[in-house]
Amino acid sequence: MTSAQLTSTGDDGFTDAILLDEASTADLRGKVIEAWRDFARALSTMLAELPVGSRVELTLDPTASGTGAAVYSVELQIVSEDAVRALAVGNASLPEGYRLNRGAVADLVALGWSPPGVLPDSGEQFGLHASIKDASRIATTVSRTLRDVYGAPHPAFLVYLVHDAEDEPIPVEPLATARPEIAGNLDLDSAIKTGQAIAARGDQAIAGDDSIALEERVRTVVAALMKSEPEQLKVDSDGDIGIRAGSAMVFVRVRDNPPLVDVFSPVLTEIEPTEQLYVKLSELTNRMPIGRLYCTNDTVWASIPVFGRNFQATHLMLAVQVMTGLADELDDRLHGEFGGKRFFGEGDKPAQRGSQEPKTGMYL
C-alpha cells in the first residue's frame, strides 16, 4: 500500500478538509483532564455495585511509567454493605530513590489518608475508611492520589484487578482507559494478523460493510487490535479513541466530510519552532512510507489519514501499527535533540524561550 492510497481520495474537498481541520485543534490538556474525570466516575460506579468482600487493586504500571521496582498502588475493599476500606502504598514498601518525600506525605494526609498504622489493619500503608454512600468522594481521592502523589500522568498507565472474597476475578465494566490486569498488552507487531481474528470473530462483515456507519466499523477494527470489544473502547469528548504507545499517545478520529479516519499523535509539545526543527521534520517525513510530521502551535504532530470511502480494515490496522511505533520512537529522538515535552514524559522540561509565549500543556 502506498502513501497515496492512505492519504488521497481524489475528492476536491479532501485537501481543504485536512488543512482546515487539523489534529492540532485538539485540546490535549482537556483530554487528560477528561480522562481522569471518566476514570473517577467509572470507579465510583463500580464501588457502589460491588458485593461485600470484593477488592479493587489499582497499580501504576511500572513497565510503562519507568518506575522500575517501585510499585505505586491503591487497594479498595468493600468491608460491609455500607463501608469501604482503602490502603495506599507507603514508604516501607517502596525502594530507596522512589519513596515519598515530606511534601507527598503531607499531600496524602490532606487528601484524607491516615498515616501508616493509625487505622486498624493498615499496617505500613496509608489508610482510609469511608461510607459506600461517599463512593464519588472516595473515587476522587483515589484518582488524585494516583495522579498527583504517585505521578500517574494518565489513567491509561493504570492496571486494575477486581476479585471477590475468594480471590476469584469479578467481571466489571471497564475503568475508563485503565487496563484490566487479566487482559494482554496490545501486540502491535502482529497487528496485520489481527485481520484473521476479526474474521474469526465474525466482525469482518461489519468492518467491510459500507451500509454500517464508518465510526462503528473503525471501533470494530481498533477493538480487535486491542484485544477488546467495541463497546469497551473509551471514546473521549472529541470522539477520539486513545491508544497508549510507550511515552506517546495515539488517537484515532473519524471525520464525516469527506469520510476519513485520522490516526494522529502529539509527539512533542511546548517545543520552540526553529529552522533546524522544520528541516528535521521534512527529512523524516520524506523517509516515512506513509503519513507526515509537522509543527504547529508549539506542538509536533504525526498524522496518517486513512480514507473512509471503500474502507479497508487492513489499511487502518497498518496505520495504527506504523503510528504507535513511530510516535513512541520519535518523541524520544526529537526530545533529545530539540527538547519539549512528551505526552507521558512527566520529567520533561520545555524548550527555553526568549519571550513569554503561551504554552500548550499536555498533562496536569
Coordinates of N, CA and C in Angstrom, one line a residue, residues 21 37 56 245 302:
D21 N -9.1 21.3 9.2 CA -9.5 20.5 10.4 C -8.3 19.7 10.8
R37 N -11.5 12.4 34.8 CA -12.9 12.5 35.3 C -13.6 11.2 34.9
V56 N -10.7 -4.1 44.9 CA -10.2 -3.5 43.7 C -8.7 -3.1 43.9
A245 N 1.1 4.3 23.6 CA 2.2 3.7 23.0 C 3.5 4.2 23.6
A302 N 2.3 14.0 14.4 CA 2.4 13.0 13.4 C 1.0 12.5 13.0

